[in-house]
């Protein structure tokens, strides 16, 4: 048998009652250890399943991020094109305004000259 406190071997005893008591004591202990081990296995299995789920989700998210990055790149390109178009249109408009101002001042000069000529005639 075993010495229960230290776990050291004790010489076999002729006392059948002591052997019976130690077996009676050890069997439930063994059963508890087996239950504990089973629980540990279940917990480990759950952890492994959770890790797998998280890895799958991570892959899925990486895919989604990749899609978003492509869309962002497209949007940035479109924005660049629109900005260039806008600059071109602004330049055209400012040119048209300049031409309009030129036309206005030329018209005013001609009107003034015409008035002066008219005044001389009168």
Coordinates of C-alpha atoms in Angstrom, one line a residue:
X1 CA 0.0 0.0 0.0
X2 CA 0.9 3.7 0.1
X3 CA 1.2 6.1 3.0
X4 CA -1.6 8.5 2.2
X5 CA 0.0 11.6 3.6
X6 CA 3.5 11.4 2.0
X7 CA 2.7 9.1 -0.9
X8 CA 5.7 6.9 0.2
X9 CA 5.4 3.1 0.1
X10 CA 4.6 1.4 3.3
X11 CA 5.3 -2.2 4.0
X12 CA 2.3 -4.5 3.2
X13 CA 0.1 -5.0 6.2
X14 CA -1.8 -8.0 7.3
X15 CA -4.6 -5.6 8.3
X16 CA -7.3 -6.1 5.6
X17 CA -9.4 -3.4 7.1
X18 CA -6.7 -0.8 6.4
X19 CA -6.4 -1.9 2.8
X20 CA -10.1 -1.7 2.4
X21 CA -10.2 1.8 3.9
X22 CA -7.4 3.1 1.6
X23 CA -9.2 1.7 -1.5
X24 CA -12.5 3.1 -0.3
X25 CA -10.7 6.5 0.1
X26 CA -8.7 6.3 -3.2
X27 CA -11.6 5.3 -5.5
X28 CA -13.6 8.5 -5.2
X29 CA -10.3 10.5 -5.5
X30 CA -9.6 8.7 -8.7
X31 CA -13.1 9.3 -9.9
X32 CA -12.7 13.1 -9.1
X33 CA -9.4 13.2 -11.0
X34 CA -11.0 11.5 -14.0
X35 CA -13.9 14.0 -13.9
X36 CA -11.4 16.9 -13.6
X37 CA -9.4 15.5 -16.6
X38 CA -12.5 15.2 -18.7
X39 CA -13.5 18.8 -17.9
X40 CA -9.9 20.0 -18.8
X41 CA -10.2 18.1 -22.1
X42 CA -13.6 19.9 -22.8
X43 CA -12.1 23.3 -21.9
X44 CA -9.1 22.6 -24.2
X45 CA -11.4 21.6 -27.0
X46 CA -13.5 24.7 -26.5
X47 CA -10.3 26.8 -26.6
X48 CA -9.2 25.1 -29.8
X49 CA -12.6 25.7 -31.4
X50 CA -12.5 29.4 -30.4
X51 CA -9.0 29.8 -31.8
X52 CA -10.2 28.3 -35.1
X53 CA -13.3 30.6 -35.1
X54 CA -11.1 33.7 -34.4
X55 CA -8.6 32.7 -37.2
X56 CA -11.5 32.3 -39.6
X57 CA -12.9 35.7 -38.6
X58 CA -9.4 37.2 -39.0
X59 CA -9.2 35.9 -42.6
X60 CA -12.6 37.2 -43.4
X61 CA -11.7 40.6 -41.9
X62 CA -8.5 40.7 -43.9
X63 CA -10.5 40.1 -47.1
X64 CA -12.9 42.9 -46.2
X65 CA -10.1 45.3 -45.4
X66 CA -8.5 44.4 -48.8
X67 CA -11.8 45.2 -50.5
X68 CA -12.2 48.5 -48.6
X69 CA -8.6 49.5 -49.5
X70 CA -9.3 48.9 -53.2
X71 CA -12.4 51.0 -53.0
X72 CA -10.5 53.7 -51.2
X73 CA -7.8 53.7 -53.9
X74 CA -10.6 54.0 -56.6
X75 CA -12.2 56.9 -54.8
X76 CA -8.9 58.7 -54.4
X77 CA -8.2 58.3 -58.1
X78 CA -11.7 59.7 -58.9
X79 CA -11.2 62.6 -56.5
X80 CA -7.9 63.4 -58.2
X81 CA -9.6 63.4 -61.7
X82 CA -12.4 65.6 -60.3
X83 CA -9.9 68.0 -58.8
X84 CA -8.1 68.3 -62.1
X85 CA -11.3 68.9 -63.9
X86 CA -12.3 71.6 -61.4
X87 CA -9.0 73.4 -61.8
X88 CA -9.4 73.4 -65.6
X89 CA -13.0 74.7 -65.3
X90 CA -11.8 77.4 -62.8
X91 CA -9.1 78.5 -65.3
X92 CA -11.7 78.6 -68.1
X93 CA -14.1 80.7 -66.0
X94 CA -11.4 83.1 -64.8
X95 CA -10.4 83.5 -68.5
X96 CA -14.0 84.1 -69.5
X97 CA -14.3 86.7 -66.7
X98 CA -11.1 88.4 -67.8
X99 CA -12.5 88.5 -71.4
X100 CA -15.8 89.8 -70.1
X101 CA -14.0 92.6 -68.2
X102 CA -12.0 93.4 -71.3
X103 CA -15.1 93.5 -73.4
X104 CA -16.8 95.7 -70.7
X105 CA -14.0 98.2 -70.6
X106 CA -13.7 98.3 -74.4
X107 CA -17.4 98.9 -74.6
X108 CA -17.2 101.7 -72.0
X109 CA -14.3 103.3 -73.9
X110 CA -16.3 103.2 -77.2
X111 CA -19.4 104.6 -75.5
X112 CA -17.3 107.4 -74.0
X113 CA -15.7 108.1 -77.4
X114 CA -19.1 108.0 -79.1
X115 CA -20.5 110.4 -76.5
X116 CA -17.5 112.8 -77.1
X117 CA -18.1 112.6 -80.9
X118 CA -21.8 113.2 -80.3
X119 CA -21.0 116.2 -78.0
X120 CA -18.7 117.7 -80.7
X121 CA -21.4 117.2 -83.3
X122 CA -23.9 118.9 -81.0

